[in-house]
Short mmCIF file of C-alpha atoms in Angstrom, two decimals:
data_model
loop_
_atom_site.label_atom_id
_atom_site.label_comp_id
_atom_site.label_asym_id
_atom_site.label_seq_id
_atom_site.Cartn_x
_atom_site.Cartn_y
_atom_site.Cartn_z
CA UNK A 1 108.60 123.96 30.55
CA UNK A 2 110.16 120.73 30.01
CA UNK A 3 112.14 118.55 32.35
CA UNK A 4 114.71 119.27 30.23
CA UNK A 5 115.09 122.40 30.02
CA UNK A 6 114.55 122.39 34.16
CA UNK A 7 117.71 120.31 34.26
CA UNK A 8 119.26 122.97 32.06
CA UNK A 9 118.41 125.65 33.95
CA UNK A 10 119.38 124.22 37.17
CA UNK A 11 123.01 123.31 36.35
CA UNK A 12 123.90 126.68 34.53
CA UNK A 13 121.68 129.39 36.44
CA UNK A 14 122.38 127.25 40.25
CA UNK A 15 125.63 128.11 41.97
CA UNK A 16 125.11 125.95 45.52
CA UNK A 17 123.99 122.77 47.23
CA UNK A 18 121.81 122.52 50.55
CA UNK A 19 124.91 120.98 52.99
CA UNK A 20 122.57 120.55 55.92
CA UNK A 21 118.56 121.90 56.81
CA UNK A 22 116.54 121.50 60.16
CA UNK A 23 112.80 122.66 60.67
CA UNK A 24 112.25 123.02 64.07
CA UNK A 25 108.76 123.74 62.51
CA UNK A 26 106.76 123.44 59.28
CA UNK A 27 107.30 127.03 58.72
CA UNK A 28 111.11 127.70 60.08
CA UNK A 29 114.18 126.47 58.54
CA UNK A 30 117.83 126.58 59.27
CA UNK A 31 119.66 125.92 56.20
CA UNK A 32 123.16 125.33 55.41
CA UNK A 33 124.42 126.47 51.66
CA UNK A 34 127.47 124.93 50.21
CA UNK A 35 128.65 127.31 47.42
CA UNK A 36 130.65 125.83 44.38
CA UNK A 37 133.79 128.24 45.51
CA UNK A 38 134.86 128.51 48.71
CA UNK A 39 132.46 131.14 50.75
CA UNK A 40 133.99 135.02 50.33
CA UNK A 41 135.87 136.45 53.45
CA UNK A 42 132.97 138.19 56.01
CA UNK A 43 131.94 139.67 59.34
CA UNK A 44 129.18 138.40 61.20
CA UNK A 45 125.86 140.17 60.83
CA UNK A 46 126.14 140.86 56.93
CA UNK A 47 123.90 139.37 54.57
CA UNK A 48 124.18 137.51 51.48
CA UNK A 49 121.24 136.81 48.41
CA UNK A 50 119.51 133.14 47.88
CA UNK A 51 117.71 132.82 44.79
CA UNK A 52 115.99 129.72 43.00
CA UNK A 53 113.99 130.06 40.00
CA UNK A 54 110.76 130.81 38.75
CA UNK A 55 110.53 126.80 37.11
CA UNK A 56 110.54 125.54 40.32
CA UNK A 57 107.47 124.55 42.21
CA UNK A 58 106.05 125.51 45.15
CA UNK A 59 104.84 124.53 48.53
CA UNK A 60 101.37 123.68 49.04
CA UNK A 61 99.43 126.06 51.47
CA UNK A 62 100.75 129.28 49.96
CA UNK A 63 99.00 131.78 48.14
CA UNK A 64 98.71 130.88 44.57
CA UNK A 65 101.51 132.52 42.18
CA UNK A 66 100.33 133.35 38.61
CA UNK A 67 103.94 133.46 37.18
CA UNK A 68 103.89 135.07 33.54
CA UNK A 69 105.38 131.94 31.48
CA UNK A 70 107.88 134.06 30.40
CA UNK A 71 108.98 134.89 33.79
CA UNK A 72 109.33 131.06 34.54
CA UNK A 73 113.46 130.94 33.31
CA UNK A 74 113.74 134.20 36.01
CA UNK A 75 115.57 133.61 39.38
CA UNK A 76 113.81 135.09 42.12
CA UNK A 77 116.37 136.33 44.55
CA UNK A 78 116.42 137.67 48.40
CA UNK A 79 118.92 139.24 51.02
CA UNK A 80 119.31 137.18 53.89
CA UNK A 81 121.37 137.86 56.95
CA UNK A 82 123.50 135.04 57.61
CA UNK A 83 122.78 132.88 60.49
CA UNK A 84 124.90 130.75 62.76
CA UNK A 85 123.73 127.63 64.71
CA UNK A 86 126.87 128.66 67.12
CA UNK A 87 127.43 124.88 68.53
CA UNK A 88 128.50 122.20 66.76
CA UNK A 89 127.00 118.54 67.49
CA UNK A 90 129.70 117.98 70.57
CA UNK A 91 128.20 121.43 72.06
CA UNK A 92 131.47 123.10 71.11
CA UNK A 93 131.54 126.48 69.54
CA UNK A 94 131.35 125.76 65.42
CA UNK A 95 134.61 126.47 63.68
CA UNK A 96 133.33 129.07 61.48
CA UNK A 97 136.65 130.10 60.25
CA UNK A 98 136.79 126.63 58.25
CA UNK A 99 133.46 126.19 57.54
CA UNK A 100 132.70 125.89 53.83
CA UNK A 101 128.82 126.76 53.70
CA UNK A 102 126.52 129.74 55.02
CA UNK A 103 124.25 129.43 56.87
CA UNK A 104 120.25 131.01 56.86
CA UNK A 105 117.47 131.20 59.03
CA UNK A 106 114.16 131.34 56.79
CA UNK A 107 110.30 131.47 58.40
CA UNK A 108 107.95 130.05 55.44
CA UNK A 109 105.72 133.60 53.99
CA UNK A 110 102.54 132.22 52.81
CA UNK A 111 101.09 135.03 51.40
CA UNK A 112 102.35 138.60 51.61
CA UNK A 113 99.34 140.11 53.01
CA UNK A 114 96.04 141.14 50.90
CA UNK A 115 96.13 137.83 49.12
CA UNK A 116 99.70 138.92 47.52
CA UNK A 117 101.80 135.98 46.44
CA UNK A 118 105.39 135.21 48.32
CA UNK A 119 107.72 134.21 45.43
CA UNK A 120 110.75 132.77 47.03
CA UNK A 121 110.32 131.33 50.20
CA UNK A 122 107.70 128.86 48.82
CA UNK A 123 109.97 127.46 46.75
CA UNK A 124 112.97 127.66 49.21
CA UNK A 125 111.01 124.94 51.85
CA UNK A 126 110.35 122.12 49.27
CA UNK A 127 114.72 122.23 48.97
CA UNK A 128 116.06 119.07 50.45
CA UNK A 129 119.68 117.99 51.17
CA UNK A 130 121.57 117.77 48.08
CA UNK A 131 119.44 120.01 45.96
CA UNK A 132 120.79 122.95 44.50
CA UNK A 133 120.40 126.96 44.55
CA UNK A 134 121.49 130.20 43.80
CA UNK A 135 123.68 131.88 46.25
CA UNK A 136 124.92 135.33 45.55
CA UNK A 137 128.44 135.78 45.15
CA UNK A 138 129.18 139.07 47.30
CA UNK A 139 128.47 139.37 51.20
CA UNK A 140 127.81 142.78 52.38
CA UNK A 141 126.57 145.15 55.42
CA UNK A 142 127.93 147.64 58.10
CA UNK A 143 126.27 145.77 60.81
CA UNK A 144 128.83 144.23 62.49
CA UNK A 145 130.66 144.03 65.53
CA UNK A 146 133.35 146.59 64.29
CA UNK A 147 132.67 149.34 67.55
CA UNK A 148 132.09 147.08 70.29
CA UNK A 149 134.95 147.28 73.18
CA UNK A 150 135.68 144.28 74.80
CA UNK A 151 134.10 145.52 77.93
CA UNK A 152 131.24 146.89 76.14
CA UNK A 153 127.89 144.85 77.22
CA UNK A 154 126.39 144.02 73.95
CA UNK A 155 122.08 143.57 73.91
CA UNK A 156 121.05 141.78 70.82
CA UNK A 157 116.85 142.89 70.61
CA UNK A 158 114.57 141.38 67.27
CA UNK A 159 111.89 139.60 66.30
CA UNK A 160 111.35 136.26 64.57
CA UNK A 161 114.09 135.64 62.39
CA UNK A 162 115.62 139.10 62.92
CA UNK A 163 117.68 137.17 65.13
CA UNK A 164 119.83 135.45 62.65
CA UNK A 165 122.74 138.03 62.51
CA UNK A 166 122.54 138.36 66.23
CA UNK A 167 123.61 134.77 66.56
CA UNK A 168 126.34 134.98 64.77
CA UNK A 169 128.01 138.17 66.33
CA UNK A 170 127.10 136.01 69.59
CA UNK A 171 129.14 133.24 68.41
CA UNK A 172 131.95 135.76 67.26
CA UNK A 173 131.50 137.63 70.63
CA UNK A 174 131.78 134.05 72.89
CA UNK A 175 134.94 132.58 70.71
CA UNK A 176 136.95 135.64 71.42
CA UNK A 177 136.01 135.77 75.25
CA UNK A 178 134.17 138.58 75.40
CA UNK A 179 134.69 140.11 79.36
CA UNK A 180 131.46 142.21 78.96
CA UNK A 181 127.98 141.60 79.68
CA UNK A 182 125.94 139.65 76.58
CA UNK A 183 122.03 139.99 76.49
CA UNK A 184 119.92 138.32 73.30
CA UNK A 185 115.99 139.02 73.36
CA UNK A 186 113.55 137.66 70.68
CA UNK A 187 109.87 138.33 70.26
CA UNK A 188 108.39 135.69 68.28
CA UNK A 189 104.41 134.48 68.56
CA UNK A 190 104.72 131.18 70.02
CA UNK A 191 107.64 129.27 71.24
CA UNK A 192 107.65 126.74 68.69
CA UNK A 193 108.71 130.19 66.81
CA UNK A 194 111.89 129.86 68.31
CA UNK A 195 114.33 127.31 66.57
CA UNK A 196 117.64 128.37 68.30
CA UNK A 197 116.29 128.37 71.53
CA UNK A 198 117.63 124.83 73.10
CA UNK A 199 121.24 126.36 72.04
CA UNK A 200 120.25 129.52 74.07
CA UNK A 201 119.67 128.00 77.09
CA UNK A 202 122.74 125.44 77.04
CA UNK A 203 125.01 128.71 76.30
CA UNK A 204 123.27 130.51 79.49
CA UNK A 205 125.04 127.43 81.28
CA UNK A 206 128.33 127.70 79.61
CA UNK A 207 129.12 131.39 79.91
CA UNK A 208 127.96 133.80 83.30
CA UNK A 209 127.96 136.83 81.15
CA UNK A 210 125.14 136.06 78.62
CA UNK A 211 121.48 135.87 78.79
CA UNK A 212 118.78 134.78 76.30
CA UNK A 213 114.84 135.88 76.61
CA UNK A 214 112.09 134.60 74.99
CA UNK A 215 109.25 136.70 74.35
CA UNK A 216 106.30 134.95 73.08
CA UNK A 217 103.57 137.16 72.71
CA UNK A 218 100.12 134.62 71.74
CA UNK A 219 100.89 132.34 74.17
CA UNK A 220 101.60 135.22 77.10
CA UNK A 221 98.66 136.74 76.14
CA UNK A 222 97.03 133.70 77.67
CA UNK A 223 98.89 134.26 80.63
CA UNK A 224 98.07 137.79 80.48
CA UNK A 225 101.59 138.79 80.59
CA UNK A 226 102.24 140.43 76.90
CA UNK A 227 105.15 141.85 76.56
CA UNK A 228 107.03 143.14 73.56
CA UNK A 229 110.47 144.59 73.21
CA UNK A 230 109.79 147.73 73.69
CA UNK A 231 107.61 147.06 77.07
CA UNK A 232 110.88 145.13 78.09
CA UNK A 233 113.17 148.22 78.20
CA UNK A 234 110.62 150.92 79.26
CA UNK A 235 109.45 148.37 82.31
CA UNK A 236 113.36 148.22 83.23
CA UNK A 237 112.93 144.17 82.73
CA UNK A 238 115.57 143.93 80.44
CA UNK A 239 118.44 145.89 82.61
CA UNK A 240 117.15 143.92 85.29
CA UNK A 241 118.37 140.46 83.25
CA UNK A 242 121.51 142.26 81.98
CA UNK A 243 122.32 142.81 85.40
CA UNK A 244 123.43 146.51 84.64
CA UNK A 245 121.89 149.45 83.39
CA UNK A 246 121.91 150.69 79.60
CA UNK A 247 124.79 153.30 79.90
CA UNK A 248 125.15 154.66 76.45
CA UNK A 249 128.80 155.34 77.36
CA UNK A 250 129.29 151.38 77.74
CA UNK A 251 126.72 149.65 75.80
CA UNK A 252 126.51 148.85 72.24
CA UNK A 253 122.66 147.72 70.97
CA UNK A 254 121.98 145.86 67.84
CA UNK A 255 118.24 145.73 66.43
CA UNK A 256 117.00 143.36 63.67
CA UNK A 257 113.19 142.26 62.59
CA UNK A 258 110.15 144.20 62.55
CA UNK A 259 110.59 148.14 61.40
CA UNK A 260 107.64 148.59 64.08
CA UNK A 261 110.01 147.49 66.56
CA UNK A 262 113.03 149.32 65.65
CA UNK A 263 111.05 152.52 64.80
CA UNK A 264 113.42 154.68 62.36
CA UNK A 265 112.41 158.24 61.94
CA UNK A 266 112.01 159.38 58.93
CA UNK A 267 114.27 163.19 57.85
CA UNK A 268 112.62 165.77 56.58
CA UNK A 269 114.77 167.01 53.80
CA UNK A 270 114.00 170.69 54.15
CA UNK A 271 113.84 170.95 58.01
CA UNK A 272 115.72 168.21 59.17
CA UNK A 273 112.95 167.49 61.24
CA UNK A 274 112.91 163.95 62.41
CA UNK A 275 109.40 162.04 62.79
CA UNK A 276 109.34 158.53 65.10
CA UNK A 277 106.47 156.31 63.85
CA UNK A 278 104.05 155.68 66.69
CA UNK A 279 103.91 154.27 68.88
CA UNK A 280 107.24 154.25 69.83
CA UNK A 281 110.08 151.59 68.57
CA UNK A 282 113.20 150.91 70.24
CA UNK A 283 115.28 153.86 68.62
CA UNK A 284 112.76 156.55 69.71
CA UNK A 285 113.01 154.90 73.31
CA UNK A 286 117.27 154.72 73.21
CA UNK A 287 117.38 158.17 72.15
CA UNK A 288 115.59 159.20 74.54
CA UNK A 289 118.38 157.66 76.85
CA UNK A 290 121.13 159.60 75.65
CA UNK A 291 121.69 156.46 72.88
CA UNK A 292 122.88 157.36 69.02
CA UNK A 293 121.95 156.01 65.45
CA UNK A 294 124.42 155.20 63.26
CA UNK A 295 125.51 158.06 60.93
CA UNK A 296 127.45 157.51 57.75
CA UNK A 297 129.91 159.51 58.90
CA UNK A 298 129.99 158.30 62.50
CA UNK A 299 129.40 155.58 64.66
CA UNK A 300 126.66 155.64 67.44
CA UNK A 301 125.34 152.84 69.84
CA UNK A 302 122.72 152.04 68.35
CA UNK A 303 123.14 149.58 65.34
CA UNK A 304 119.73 148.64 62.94
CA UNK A 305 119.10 145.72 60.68
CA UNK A 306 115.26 146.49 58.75
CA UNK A 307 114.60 142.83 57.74
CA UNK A 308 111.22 142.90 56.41
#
């Protein structure tokens, strides 16, 4: 493919521009898209699509792609929670109701296990201010803030970058003064893992009812101290930091990040049956607690995000 034809491409198939991006690591981005029309009206915790194209390249240390060439004038698009860094540079809350770009929270994939190539996210961390992208034109989800009381204590639980919708309900929760009890977990593998974590800790100073813990699990190992989310509710750890107990009557829960973590059963169709995966997620261990799923046609306590 010619430059040409890459320039081509990239003004009629591209829709954005990268506003602002931080790596707190090599392999962890927070990213800022600008779209060409103002951003569509949406809730915190629903998701949105970023896409670039097959002509781009990628970044070196991946996988190797063997893109058909007639694939190469494709866009390869994704669904991406949106993300919020919550402070702006003065340490106030962001104004998010003027803000004119999204913003995503995007780990590097390298290969997708058994030597399968990642297609987007290569190409995603070569971007650079300025540059341009696809972003999808609709925002969607149910997992929002919608039931939550403002009494309600609120316990955000994922892993890695599961917690970029949680971050943004917490901002939406903290800028209309949410009275109840706010608790935000992540399980990530080391701490350099976590790139929101210095604006956790500065909001634990700001506001009495919220709490952030970091779980990193290679470098507790060490300590022999391994604990995953799971471990931290069955151990009573985590209403211990929440400072109350999980009372399904009061307490709304929000999951995002590994499906191992939040453990959906699966329905069978004939029986209704339902059949945790072992051993047992979060979901398995709620319900256990007199906590309920989501239903279409009604609301529970416990709220899911599968984002792998």
């Amino acid at each position: 493919m010619t430059p040409g034809q890459i320039t081509d491409l990239r003004r009629t198939r591209y829709n954005a521009t990268v506003a602002w991006l931080r790596k707190p690591n090599p392999d962890l981005m927070l990213i800022r898209v600008r779209p060409d029309t103002p951003p569509p009206a949406h809730q915190p915790g629903q998701y949105s699509t970023l896409g670039m194209g097959g002509w781009e390249p990628r970044a070196p240390g991946c996988v190797e792609e063997n893109l058909d060439p007639k694939d190469e004038d494709k866009l390869i698009r994704r669904a991406y929670s949106i993300s919020c860094s919550i402070l702006d540079e003065q340490h106030d809350l962001l104004d998010m109701e003027h803000a004119n770009w999204l913003e995503f929270y995007v780990v590097l994939v390298r290969s997708k296990g058994q030597g399968e190539p990642a297609a987007l996210t290569p190409r995603l961390f070569l971007l650079k201010e300025g540059d341009r992208l696809f972003l999808g034109d609709k925002i969607a989800g149910h997992f929002t803030l919608e039931p939550v009381k403002p009494r309600d204590s609120v316990v955000f639980l994922a892993t890695g970058t599961g917690e970029a919708p949680h971050n943004y309900m917490l901002w939406q929760l903290l800028k209309r003064g949410h009275q109840g009890r706010i608790l935000s977990a992540c399980c990530v593998r080391y701490q350099r893992d976590l790139g929101y974590l210095p604006t956790h800790n500065d909001l634990m100073h700001r506001y009495a009812n919220y709490k952030y813990l970091s779980l990193t699990t290679r470098e507790a190992l060490i300590a022999g101290q391994k604990v995953y989310i799971q471990d931290l509710i069955t151990s009573g750890q985590l209403e211990e930091k929440l400072g109350a107990g999980l009372d399904p009557a009061r307490t709304h829960v929000f999951l995002c990040g590994n499906p191992n973590m939040i453990g959906v059963p699966t329905k069978n169709r004939e029986t209704g049956t339902l059949t945790y995966p072992a051993p047992a997620g979060v979901v398995e261990i709620l319900e256990k607690r007199g906590f309920q799923v989501d239903q279409p046609k009604r609301k529970g306590n416990i709220h899911f995000e599968e984002y792998w």
